[in-house]
Amino acid sequence: MSALNTLSNNQKVQLRNAFTIIDGDSRDSTITKQDLKNLYTTLGLPTPTDKQLGTMLEGKDGVNFTQFSNIMAKEFSKFDDKLTIYNALKVFAEDTPTGNSTTEEEFIIDVDTLKEACCSVQLGEIGSGDHRLERKTFDKLVNGFIKEEIDGKKVFLASKWLDAYID
């Protein structure tokens, strides 16, 4: 299925408007490096390098509206993936001492509880053998995203992990 098929009609209209703005004065129905440079200049932002601009255009000289829409739809899908993982991790979040849930920016997850849950789930087909996440693999994945609390409890910094691993 094309990533473009995942967009709502409203999103397609918004993308058309954005494409038209980025295409700028050239109105050649192609976003080029020059169009992107002009956009950054207009916005008062530092202009990316030619290499960065090439990456934005996926190595092409320019992208048409369909290509642009597909690129953007793929980027939008990453937000959905991140939100799904965020919501799954939020299930393990503890309440703050006042009884209110922590902010969306950072929430508290006991790393041992999360580890037990992640390493006990069968990842493969039923009957295909033991395909659970190994504890040492879990430890590598969360390395650098755990802080010790005063009471000795290890806390997983979920939002920082999401920012680092889920683009």
CSV table of N, CA and C in Angstrom, one decimal:
chain,number,residue,atom,x,y,z
A,1,MET,N,0.8,-1.2,0.0
A,1,MET,CA,0.0,0.0,0.0
A,1,MET,C,0.9,1.2,0.0
A,2,SER,N,0.6,2.2,-0.8
A,2,SER,CA,1.3,3.4,-0.9
A,2,SER,C,1.1,4.2,0.3
A,3,ALA,N,2.2,4.9,0.8
A,3,ALA,CA,2.0,5.7,2.0
A,3,ALA,C,1.0,6.9,1.7
A,4,LEU,N,0.9,7.3,0.5
A,4,LEU,CA,-0.1,8.3,0.1
A,4,LEU,C,-1.5,8.0,0.4
A,5,ASN,N,-1.8,6.7,0.4
A,5,ASN,CA,-3.2,6.2,0.7
A,5,ASN,C,-3.5,6.3,2.1
A,6,THR,N,-2.5,6.6,3.0
A,6,THR,CA,-2.8,6.7,4.4
A,6,THR,C,-3.2,8.1,4.8
A,7,LEU,N,-3.1,9.0,3.9
A,7,LEU,CA,-3.4,10.4,4.2
A,7,LEU,C,-4.9,10.7,4.1
A,8,SER,N,-5.4,11.6,4.9
A,8,SER,CA,-6.8,12.0,4.8
A,8,SER,C,-6.9,13.1,3.7
A,9,ASN,N,-8.1,13.4,3.3
A,9,ASN,CA,-8.3,14.4,2.3
A,9,ASN,C,-7.8,15.7,2.8
A,10,ASN,N,-8.0,16.0,4.0
A,10,ASN,CA,-7.5,17.3,4.6
A,10,ASN,C,-6.0,17.4,4.6
A,11,GLN,N,-5.3,16.3,4.9
A,11,GLN,CA,-3.9,16.2,4.9
A,11,GLN,C,-3.4,16.4,3.5
A,12,LYS,N,-4.0,15.9,2.5
A,12,LYS,CA,-3.6,16.0,1.1
A,12,LYS,C,-3.7,17.5,0.7
A,13,VAL,N,-4.8,18.2,1.1
A,13,VAL,CA,-5.0,19.6,0.8
A,13,VAL,C,-3.9,20.4,1.5
A,14,GLN,N,-3.6,20.1,2.7
A,14,GLN,CA,-2.5,20.8,3.4
A,14,GLN,C,-1.2,20.6,2.8
A,15,LEU,N,-0.9,19.3,2.3
A,15,LEU,CA,0.3,19.1,1.6
A,15,LEU,C,0.4,19.8,0.3
A,16,ARG,N,-0.7,19.9,-0.4
A,16,ARG,CA,-0.7,20.6,-1.7
A,16,ARG,C,-0.4,22.1,-1.4
A,17,ASN,N,-0.9,22.7,-0.4
A,17,ASN,CA,-0.6,24.1,0.0
A,17,ASN,C,0.8,24.2,0.3
A,18,ALA,N,1.3,23.3,1.1
A,18,ALA,CA,2.8,23.4,1.5
A,18,ALA,C,3.7,23.2,0.3
A,19,PHE,N,3.3,22.3,-0.6
A,19,PHE,CA,4.1,22.1,-1.8
A,19,PHE,C,4.2,23.4,-2.6
A,20,THR,N,3.0,24.0,-2.8
A,20,THR,CA,2.9,25.3,-3.6
A,20,THR,C,3.8,26.3,-3.0
A,21,ILE,N,3.8,26.5,-1.7
A,21,ILE,CA,4.6,27.5,-1.0
A,21,ILE,C,6.1,27.2,-1.2
A,22,ILE,N,6.5,25.9,-1.0
A,22,ILE,CA,7.9,25.5,-1.1
A,22,ILE,C,8.3,25.7,-2.6
A,23,ASP,N,7.5,25.3,-3.5
A,23,ASP,CA,7.8,25.4,-5.0
A,23,ASP,C,8.1,26.9,-5.3
A,24,GLY,N,7.5,27.8,-4.5
A,24,GLY,CA,7.9,29.2,-4.6
A,24,GLY,C,7.6,29.9,-6.0
A,25,ASP,N,8.4,30.8,-6.3
A,25,ASP,CA,8.2,31.6,-7.5
A,25,ASP,C,8.5,30.9,-8.8
A,26,SER,N,9.2,29.8,-8.7
A,26,SER,CA,9.5,29.0,-9.9
A,26,SER,C,8.2,28.4,-10.5
A,27,ARG,N,7.3,28.0,-9.6
A,27,ARG,CA,6.0,27.4,-10.1
A,27,ARG,C,6.2,26.4,-11.2
A,28,ASP,N,7.3,25.5,-11.1
A,28,ASP,CA,7.6,24.5,-12.1
A,28,ASP,C,7.1,23.2,-11.7
A,29,SER,N,6.3,23.1,-10.6
A,29,SER,CA,5.7,21.8,-10.1
A,29,SER,C,6.8,20.8,-9.6
A,30,THR,N,7.9,21.4,-9.3
A,30,THR,CA,9.0,20.5,-8.7
A,30,THR,C,9.7,21.3,-7.6
A,31,ILE,N,9.9,20.6,-6.5
A,31,ILE,CA,10.7,21.3,-5.4
A,31,ILE,C,12.1,20.9,-5.7
A,32,THR,N,13.0,21.9,-5.8
A,32,THR,CA,14.4,21.7,-6.1
A,32,THR,C,15.2,22.2,-4.9
A,33,LYS,N,16.5,22.0,-4.9
A,33,LYS,CA,17.4,22.5,-3.9
A,33,LYS,C,17.3,24.0,-3.8
A,34,GLN,N,17.2,24.7,-4.9
A,34,GLN,CA,17.0,26.2,-4.9
A,34,GLN,C,15.7,26.6,-4.3
A,35,ASP,N,14.7,25.9,-4.5
A,35,ASP,CA,13.4,26.2,-3.8
A,35,ASP,C,13.5,26.0,-2.3
A,36,LEU,N,14.2,25.0,-1.9
A,36,LEU,CA,14.4,24.8,-0.4
A,36,LEU,C,15.3,25.9,0.2
A,37,LYS,N,16.4,26.3,-0.6
A,37,LYS,CA,17.3,27.3,-0.1
A,37,LYS,C,16.5,28.6,0.0
A,38,ASN,N,15.6,28.9,-1.0
A,38,ASN,CA,14.8,30.1,-0.9
A,38,ASN,C,13.8,30.1,0.3
A,39,LEU,N,13.3,28.9,0.6
A,39,LEU,CA,12.4,28.8,1.7
A,39,LEU,C,13.1,29.1,3.0
A,40,TYR,N,14.3,28.5,3.2
A,40,TYR,CA,15.0,28.7,4.4
A,40,TYR,C,15.4,30.2,4.6
A,41,THR,N,15.8,30.8,3.5
A,41,THR,CA,16.2,32.2,3.5
A,41,THR,C,14.9,33.1,3.9
A,42,THR,N,13.8,32.8,3.3
A,42,THR,CA,12.6,33.5,3.6
A,42,THR,C,12.2,33.4,5.1
A,43,LEU,N,12.4,32.2,5.6
A,43,LEU,CA,12.1,31.9,7.0
A,43,LEU,C,13.1,32.4,8.0
A,44,GLY,N,14.3,32.9,7.5
A,44,GLY,CA,15.3,33.4,8.3
A,44,GLY,C,16.1,32.3,9.0
A,45,LEU,N,16.1,31.1,8.4
A,45,LEU,CA,16.8,30.0,9.0
A,45,LEU,C,18.1,29.7,8.3
A,46,PRO,N,19.1,29.2,9.0
A,46,PRO,CA,20.3,28.8,8.3
A,46,PRO,C,20.0,27.8,7.2
A,47,THR,N,20.6,28.0,6.0
A,47,THR,CA,20.4,27.2,4.9
A,47,THR,C,21.2,25.9,5.1
A,48,PRO,N,20.5,24.7,4.9
A,48,PRO,CA,21.2,23.4,5.0
A,48,PRO,C,22.3,23.3,3.9
A,49,THR,N,23.2,22.4,4.2
A,49,THR,CA,24.3,22.1,3.2
A,49,THR,C,23.7,21.4,2.0
A,50,ASP,N,24.4,21.4,0.8
A,50,ASP,CA,23.9,20.7,-0.3
A,50,ASP,C,23.7,19.3,-0.1
A,51,LYS,N,24.5,18.7,0.8
A,51,LYS,CA,24.3,17.3,1.1
A,51,LYS,C,23.0,17.1,1.9
A,52,GLN,N,22.7,18.0,2.9
A,52,GLN,CA,21.5,17.9,3.6
A,52,GLN,C,20.3,18.1,2.7
A,53,LEU,N,20.4,19.0,1.8
A,53,LEU,CA,19.3,19.3,0.8
A,53,LEU,C,19.1,18.1,-0.1
A,54,GLY,N,20.1,17.4,-0.5
A,54,GLY,CA,20.0,16.2,-1.3
A,54,GLY,C,19.3,15.1,-0.5
A,55,THR,N,19.6,15.0,0.8
A,55,THR,CA,18.9,14.0,1.6
A,55,THR,C,17.4,14.3,1.7
A,56,MET,N,17.1,15.6,1.8
A,56,MET,CA,15.7,16.0,1.9
A,56,MET,C,15.0,15.6,0.6
A,57,LEU,N,15.7,15.7,-0.5
A,57,LEU,CA,15.1,15.4,-1.9
A,57,LEU,C,15.3,13.9,-2.2
A,58,GLU,N,15.8,13.1,-1.3
A,58,GLU,CA,16.0,11.7,-1.5
A,58,GLU,C,16.9,11.4,-2.7
A,59,GLY,N,18.0,12.3,-2.8
A,59,GLY,CA,19.0,12.1,-3.8
A,59,GLY,C,18.6,12.5,-5.3
A,60,LYS,N,17.4,13.1,-5.4
A,60,LYS,CA,16.9,13.5,-6.7
A,60,LYS,C,17.2,15.0,-6.9
A,61,ASP,N,17.1,15.4,-8.2
A,61,ASP,CA,17.3,16.8,-8.5
A,61,ASP,C,16.1,17.6,-8.0
A,62,GLY,N,15.0,17.0,-7.9
A,62,GLY,CA,13.8,17.6,-7.5
A,62,GLY,C,12.7,16.6,-7.3
A,63,VAL,N,11.6,17.0,-6.6
A,63,VAL,CA,10.5,16.1,-6.3
A,63,VAL,C,9.2,16.7,-6.8
A,64,ASN,N,8.4,15.9,-7.4
A,64,ASN,CA,7.1,16.4,-7.8
A,64,ASN,C,6.1,16.3,-6.6
A,65,PHE,N,4.8,16.7,-6.8
A,65,PHE,CA,3.9,16.6,-5.7
A,65,PHE,C,3.6,15.2,-5.2
A,66,THR,N,3.5,14.2,-6.1
A,66,THR,CA,3.3,12.9,-5.7
A,66,THR,C,4.4,12.4,-4.8
A,67,GLN,N,5.7,12.6,-5.3
A,67,GLN,CA,6.9,12.2,-4.5
A,67,GLN,C,6.9,12.9,-3.2
A,68,PHE,N,6.6,14.2,-3.2
A,68,PHE,CA,6.6,15.0,-1.9
A,68,PHE,C,5.6,14.4,-1.0
A,69,SER,N,4.4,14.1,-1.5
A,69,SER,CA,3.3,13.6,-0.6
A,69,SER,C,3.7,12.2,0.0
A,70,ASN,N,4.3,11.4,-0.8
A,70,ASN,CA,4.8,10.1,-0.3
A,70,ASN,C,5.9,10.2,0.7
A,71,ILE,N,6.8,11.2,0.5
A,71,ILE,CA,7.8,11.4,1.5
A,71,ILE,C,7.2,11.9,2.8
A,72,MET,N,6.3,12.8,2.7
A,72,MET,CA,5.6,13.4,3.9
A,72,MET,C,4.7,12.3,4.6
A,73,ALA,N,4.0,11.5,3.8
A,73,ALA,CA,3.2,10.4,4.4
A,73,ALA,C,4.0,9.4,5.2
A,74,LYS,N,5.2,9.1,4.7
A,74,LYS,CA,6.1,8.2,5.4
A,74,LYS,C,6.6,8.9,6.7
A,75,GLU,N,6.8,10.2,6.7
A,75,GLU,CA,7.2,10.9,7.9
A,75,GLU,C,6.0,11.0,8.9
A,76,PHE,N,4.8,11.2,8.4
A,76,PHE,CA,3.6,11.2,9.3
A,76,PHE,C,3.5,9.8,9.9
A,77,SER,N,3.7,8.7,9.2
A,77,SER,CA,3.6,7.4,9.8
A,77,SER,C,4.5,7.2,11.0
A,78,LYS,N,5.6,7.8,11.0
A,78,LYS,CA,6.6,7.7,12.1
A,78,LYS,C,6.0,8.3,13.3
A,79,PHE,N,5.2,9.3,13.2
A,79,PHE,CA,4.5,9.9,14.4
A,79,PHE,C,3.5,8.9,14.9
A,80,ASP,N,2.8,8.2,14.0
A,80,ASP,CA,1.9,7.2,14.5
A,80,ASP,C,2.6,6.1,15.2
A,81,ASP,N,3.7,5.6,14.7
A,81,ASP,CA,4.5,4.6,15.4
A,81,ASP,C,5.0,5.0,16.7
A,82,LYS,N,5.4,6.3,16.8
A,82,LYS,CA,6.0,6.8,18.0
A,82,LYS,C,4.8,6.9,19.1
A,83,LEU,N,3.7,7.4,18.6
A,83,LEU,CA,2.5,7.5,19.5
A,83,LEU,C,2.1,6.2,20.0
A,84,THR,N,2.1,5.1,19.2
A,84,THR,CA,1.7,3.8,19.6
A,84,THR,C,2.6,3.3,20.7
A,85,ILE,N,3.9,3.4,20.4
A,85,ILE,CA,4.9,3.0,21.4
A,85,ILE,C,4.8,3.8,22.7
A,86,TYR,N,4.6,5.1,22.6
A,86,TYR,CA,4.4,6.0,23.7
A,86,TYR,C,3.3,5.5,24.6
A,87,ASN,N,2.1,5.2,23.9
A,87,ASN,CA,0.9,4.8,24.7
A,87,ASN,C,1.1,3.4,25.3
A,88,ALA,N,1.9,2.5,24.6
A,88,ALA,CA,2.2,1.2,25.2
A,88,ALA,C,3.1,1.4,26.5
A,89,LEU,N,4.0,2.2,26.4
A,89,LEU,CA,4.9,2.5,27.6
A,89,LEU,C,4.1,3.2,28.7
A,90,LYS,N,3.2,4.0,28.3
A,90,LYS,CA,2.4,4.8,29.3
A,90,LYS,C,1.6,3.8,30.2
A,91,VAL,N,1.3,2.6,29.7
A,91,VAL,CA,0.6,1.6,30.5
A,91,VAL,C,1.4,1.3,31.8
A,92,PHE,N,2.7,1.3,31.7
A,92,PHE,CA,3.6,1.0,32.8
A,92,PHE,C,4.0,2.2,33.7
A,93,ALA,N,3.5,3.4,33.3
A,93,ALA,CA,3.8,4.6,34.1
A,93,ALA,C,3.1,4.6,35.4
A,94,GLU,N,3.9,5.1,36.4
A,94,GLU,CA,3.4,5.2,37.8
A,94,GLU,C,2.8,6.6,37.9
A,95,ASP,N,1.9,6.7,38.9
A,95,ASP,CA,1.4,8.0,39.3
A,95,ASP,C,2.4,8.8,40.1
A,96,THR,N,2.4,10.1,40.1
A,96,THR,CA,3.2,10.9,40.9
A,96,THR,C,2.8,10.8,42.3
A,97,PRO,N,3.6,11.2,43.3
A,97,PRO,CA,3.3,11.1,44.7
A,97,PRO,C,2.0,11.8,45.0
A,98,THR,N,1.6,12.8,44.2
A,98,THR,CA,0.4,13.5,44.5
A,98,THR,C,-0.9,12.8,44.0
A,99,GLY,N,-0.6,11.7,43.3
A,99,GLY,CA,-1.7,11.0,42.7
A,99,GLY,C,-2.1,11.4,41.3
A,100,ASN,N,-1.5,12.4,40.8
A,100,ASN,CA,-1.8,12.8,39.4
A,100,ASN,C,-0.8,12.2,38.5
A,101,SER,N,-1.3,11.9,37.3
A,101,SER,CA,-0.4,11.3,36.3
A,101,SER,C,0.7,12.3,35.9
A,102,THR,N,1.9,11.8,35.6
A,102,THR,CA,3.0,12.7,35.3
A,102,THR,C,2.7,13.3,33.9
A,103,THR,N,3.5,14.3,33.6
A,103,THR,CA,3.3,15.0,32.3
A,103,THR,C,3.7,14.1,31.1
A,104,GLU,N,3.2,14.5,30.0
A,104,GLU,CA,3.5,13.8,28.8
A,104,GLU,C,5.0,13.9,28.4
A,105,GLU,N,5.7,14.9,28.9
A,105,GLU,CA,7.1,15.2,28.6
A,105,GLU,C,7.9,14.0,29.2
A,106,GLU,N,7.7,13.6,30.4
A,106,GLU,CA,8.5,12.5,31.0
A,106,GLU,C,7.5,11.8,32.0
A,107,PHE,N,7.6,10.5,32.0
A,107,PHE,CA,6.8,9.8,32.9
A,107,PHE,C,7.7,8.7,33.6
A,108,ILE,N,7.3,8.2,34.7
A,108,ILE,CA,8.1,7.3,35.5
A,108,ILE,C,7.7,5.9,35.3
A,109,ILE,N,8.6,5.1,34.9
A,109,ILE,CA,8.4,3.6,34.7
A,109,ILE,C,9.5,2.9,35.4
A,110,ASP,N,9.0,2.0,36.3
A,110,ASP,CA,10.0,1.1,37.0
A,110,ASP,C,10.6,0.2,36.0
A,111,VAL,N,11.9,0.3,35.8
A,111,VAL,CA,12.6,-0.5,34.7
A,111,VAL,C,12.5,-2.0,34.9
A,112,ASP,N,12.5,-2.5,36.2
A,112,ASP,CA,12.4,-3.9,36.4
A,112,ASP,C,11.0,-4.4,36.0
A,113,THR,N,9.9,-3.7,36.2
A,113,THR,CA,8.6,-4.1,35.8
A,113,THR,C,8.5,-4.1,34.3
A,114,LEU,N,9.1,-3.1,33.6
A,114,LEU,CA,9.1,-3.1,32.2
A,114,LEU,C,9.9,-4.2,31.6
A,115,LYS,N,11.0,-4.5,32.2
A,115,LYS,CA,11.9,-5.6,31.7
A,115,LYS,C,11.2,-6.9,31.8
A,116,GLU,N,10.5,-7.2,32.9
A,116,GLU,CA,9.8,-8.4,33.1
A,116,GLU,C,8.7,-8.6,32.1
A,117,ALA,N,8.0,-7.5,31.8
A,117,ALA,CA,7.0,-7.6,30.8
A,117,ALA,C,7.5,-7.8,29.4
A,118,CYS,N,8.6,-7.1,29.0
A,118,CYS,CA,9.2,-7.2,27.7
A,118,CYS,C,9.8,-8.5,27.4
A,119,CYS,N,10.4,-9.1,28.5
A,119,CYS,CA,11.2,-10.3,28.3
A,119,CYS,C,10.3,-11.6,28.5
A,120,SER,N,9.1,-11.4,28.8
A,120,SER,CA,8.2,-12.6,29.0
A,120,SER,C,7.2,-12.8,27.9
A,121,VAL,N,7.2,-11.9,26.9
A,121,VAL,CA,6.3,-12.0,25.8
A,121,VAL,C,6.9,-12.8,24.7
A,122,GLN,N,6.2,-13.7,24.1
A,122,GLN,CA,6.6,-14.6,23.0
A,122,GLN,C,6.6,-13.7,21.7
A,123,LEU,N,7.7,-13.5,21.0
A,123,LEU,CA,7.7,-12.7,19.9
A,123,LEU,C,7.4,-13.4,18.6
A,124,GLY,N,7.7,-14.7,18.5
A,124,GLY,CA,7.5,-15.5,17.3
A,124,GLY,C,6.1,-16.1,17.2
A,125,GLU,N,5.9,-16.9,16.2
A,125,GLU,CA,4.7,-17.7,16.0
A,125,GLU,C,4.6,-18.7,17.1
A,126,ILE,N,3.4,-19.0,17.6
A,126,ILE,CA,3.1,-20.0,18.6
A,126,ILE,C,3.7,-21.4,18.0
A,127,GLY,N,4.5,-22.0,18.8
A,127,GLY,CA,5.0,-23.3,18.4
A,127,GLY,C,6.3,-23.2,17.6
A,128,SER,N,6.8,-22.0,17.5
A,128,SER,CA,8.0,-21.8,16.7
A,128,SER,C,9.3,-21.8,17.5
A,129,GLY,N,9.1,-22.1,18.8
A,129,GLY,CA,10.3,-22.0,19.7
A,129,GLY,C,10.2,-20.8,20.6
A,130,ASP,N,11.2,-20.6,21.4
A,130,ASP,CA,11.2,-19.5,22.4
A,130,ASP,C,11.9,-18.3,21.7
A,131,HIS,N,11.1,-17.3,21.4
A,131,HIS,CA,11.6,-16.1,20.8
A,131,HIS,C,11.3,-14.9,21.6
A,132,ARG,N,11.7,-15.0,22.9
A,132,ARG,CA,11.5,-13.8,23.8
A,132,ARG,C,12.7,-12.9,23.7
A,133,LEU,N,12.4,-11.7,24.1
A,133,LEU,CA,13.5,-10.7,24.2
A,133,LEU,C,14.4,-11.1,25.3
A,134,GLU,N,15.7,-11.2,25.0
A,134,GLU,CA,16.7,-11.6,26.0
A,134,GLU,C,16.9,-10.5,27.0
A,135,ARG,N,17.1,-10.8,28.3
A,135,ARG,CA,17.3,-9.8,29.3
A,135,ARG,C,18.5,-8.9,29.0
A,136,LYS,N,19.6,-9.5,28.5
A,136,LYS,CA,20.8,-8.8,28.2
A,136,LYS,C,20.6,-7.8,27.0
A,137,THR,N,19.7,-8.2,26.0
A,137,THR,CA,19.3,-7.4,24.9
A,137,THR,C,18.5,-6.2,25.4
A,138,PHE,N,17.6,-6.5,26.3
A,138,PHE,CA,16.8,-5.4,26.9
A,138,PHE,C,17.7,-4.4,27.6
A,139,ASP,N,18.7,-4.9,28.4
A,139,ASP,CA,19.6,-4.0,29.1
A,139,ASP,C,20.4,-3.1,28.1
A,140,LYS,N,20.8,-3.7,27.0
A,140,LYS,CA,21.5,-2.9,26.0
A,140,LYS,C,20.6,-1.8,25.4
A,141,LEU,N,19.3,-2.2,25.1
A,141,LEU,CA,18.4,-1.2,24.5
A,141,LEU,C,18.1,0.0,25.4
A,142,VAL,N,18.1,-0.2,26.7
A,142,VAL,CA,17.7,0.8,27.7
A,142,VAL,C,19.0,1.5,28.3
A,143,ASN,N,20.1,1.0,27.9
A,143,ASN,CA,21.4,1.5,28.5
A,143,ASN,C,21.5,3.0,28.2
A,144,GLY,N,21.7,3.8,29.2
A,144,GLY,CA,21.8,5.3,29.1
A,144,GLY,C,20.5,6.0,29.3
A,145,PHE,N,19.4,5.2,29.5
A,145,PHE,CA,18.1,5.8,29.7
A,145,PHE,C,17.5,5.4,31.0
A,146,ILE,N,18.3,5.1,32.0
A,146,ILE,CA,17.9,4.6,33.3
A,146,ILE,C,18.5,5.6,34.3
A,147,LYS,N,17.8,6.0,35.3
A,147,LYS,CA,18.4,6.8,36.4
A,147,LYS,C,18.0,6.1,37.7
A,148,GLU,N,18.8,6.2,38.7
A,148,GLU,CA,18.6,5.7,40.0
A,148,GLU,C,17.8,6.7,40.8
A,149,GLU,N,16.8,6.3,41.4
A,149,GLU,CA,16.0,7.1,42.3
A,149,GLU,C,16.6,7.0,43.7
A,150,ILE,N,16.3,7.9,44.6
A,150,ILE,CA,16.8,8.0,46.0
A,150,ILE,C,16.5,6.7,46.7
A,151,ASP,N,15.4,6.1,46.5
A,151,ASP,CA,15.0,4.9,47.2
A,151,ASP,C,15.6,3.6,46.6
A,152,GLY,N,16.5,3.8,45.6
A,152,GLY,CA,17.2,2.7,45.0
A,152,GLY,C,16.5,2.1,43.8
A,153,LYS,N,15.3,2.6,43.5
A,153,LYS,CA,14.5,2.1,42.4
A,153,LYS,C,15.1,2.7,41.1
A,154,LYS,N,15.2,1.8,40.0
A,154,LYS,CA,15.7,2.3,38.7
A,154,LYS,C,14.5,2.7,37.9
A,155,VAL,N,14.6,3.9,37.3
A,155,VAL,CA,13.5,4.5,36.5
A,155,VAL,C,13.9,4.6,35.1
A,156,PHE,N,13.1,4.2,34.2
A,156,PHE,CA,13.3,4.2,32.8
A,156,PHE,C,12.8,5.6,32.2
A,157,LEU,N,13.7,6.3,31.5
A,157,LEU,CA,13.4,7.6,31.0
A,157,LEU,C,12.8,7.4,29.6
A,158,ALA,N,11.5,7.1,29.5
A,158,ALA,CA,10.8,6.6,28.3
A,158,ALA,C,10.8,7.7,27.2
A,159,SER,N,10.5,8.9,27.5
A,159,SER,CA,10.4,9.9,26.5
A,159,SER,C,11.8,10.2,25.8
A,160,LYS,N,12.8,10.1,26.6
A,160,LYS,CA,14.2,10.3,26.1
A,160,LYS,C,14.6,9.1,25.2
A,161,TRP,N,14.2,7.9,25.6
A,161,TRP,CA,14.4,6.7,24.8
A,161,TRP,C,13.7,6.8,23.5
A,162,LEU,N,12.4,7.2,23.5
A,162,LEU,CA,11.6,7.4,22.3
A,162,LEU,C,12.3,8.4,21.3
A,163,ASP,N,12.7,9.5,21.9
A,163,ASP,CA,13.4,10.5,21.0
A,163,ASP,C,14.6,10.0,20.4
A,164,ALA,N,15.3,9.1,21.1
A,164,ALA,CA,16.6,8.6,20.6
A,164,ALA,C,16.4,7.4,19.6
A,165,TYR,N,15.4,6.6,19.8
A,165,TYR,CA,15.3,5.4,19.0
A,165,TYR,C,14.2,5.5,17.9
A,166,ILE,N,13.2,6.2,18.2
A,166,ILE,CA,12.0,6.3,17.2
A,166,ILE,C,12.1,7.6,16.5
A,167,ASP,N,12.5,7.7,15.3
A,167,ASP,CA,12.6,8.9,14.5
A,167,ASP,C,11.2,9.4,14.0
